[in-house]
XYZ file of C-alpha atoms in Angstrom:
81
model
C 0.645 -0.140 0.029
C 1.363 3.614 -0.948
C 1.537 6.101 1.792
C -1.089 8.311 2.309
C -1.275 11.694 0.148
C -2.223 14.459 2.428
C -1.960 17.156 -0.650
C -4.335 15.026 -2.648
C -7.718 16.944 -3.665
C -10.062 14.704 -1.531
C -13.902 14.375 -1.187
C -15.759 13.707 1.550
C -19.339 12.115 1.828
C -20.758 12.007 5.114
C -23.393 9.637 5.841
C -27.155 10.363 6.094
C -28.661 10.006 9.556
C -31.678 7.629 9.765
C -33.823 10.189 11.845
C -33.224 13.027 10.014
C -32.035 14.642 6.790
C -28.484 16.275 7.782
C -27.322 19.583 6.099
C -24.087 18.067 5.125
C -23.668 17.114 1.634
C -20.591 16.174 -0.384
C -17.942 18.306 0.083
C -14.691 18.856 -2.156
C -11.250 20.061 -0.646
C -8.094 21.118 -2.185
C -6.564 18.423 -0.074
C -6.990 15.506 1.747
C -5.617 17.265 4.820
C -8.212 19.808 5.081
C -10.895 16.866 4.073
C -9.714 15.010 7.362
C -9.507 18.390 9.332
C -13.182 19.017 8.462
C -14.325 15.441 9.243
C -12.932 15.084 12.547
C -13.273 18.375 13.797
C -16.156 20.170 12.806
C -18.639 17.221 11.896
C -20.861 15.553 14.292
C -18.878 12.971 15.937
C -21.777 10.349 15.303
C -21.753 11.334 11.256
C -18.059 9.869 10.952
C -18.571 6.482 11.093
C -20.952 6.304 8.013
C -18.738 8.725 6.201
C -16.710 8.225 3.379
C -13.339 10.174 2.007
C -12.606 10.149 -1.530
C -8.314 10.285 -2.359
C -7.466 9.393 -5.715
C -9.587 7.268 -6.171
C -9.429 5.274 -3.013
C -12.158 5.308 -0.537
C -11.997 5.730 3.427
C -13.961 4.978 5.998
C -14.362 6.863 9.644
C -12.058 4.506 11.517
C -9.521 4.981 8.969
C -9.933 8.875 8.736
C -9.201 8.781 12.515
C -6.072 6.743 12.028
C -4.747 9.437 9.288
C -5.855 12.513 10.834
C -4.007 10.802 14.419
C -0.977 10.105 11.999
C 2.428 11.716 13.293
C 2.612 12.172 9.446
C -0.862 14.665 9.208
C 0.638 18.058 8.476
C -1.968 20.171 10.155
C -2.059 21.245 13.356
C -4.701 20.051 15.358
C -7.150 21.731 16.996
C -6.889 21.481 20.974
C -9.897 19.945 23.112
């Protein structure tokens, strides 16, 4: 498996909630790092599980997104909790 490219353009497909229609829809980002930051820091945590990140035709689920965000290679600063 090739290393994850944080600088590649990415698309984020937030999950749809069962009870209500989410106001979050597909978003395009200039970099996968920005998409990860949005998914982890700005989306409700309950939506991450069913969301999909698409980078260079590869698709990643919420668990994988969390791992990429927490990795030492993640290039952006993380929000302090």
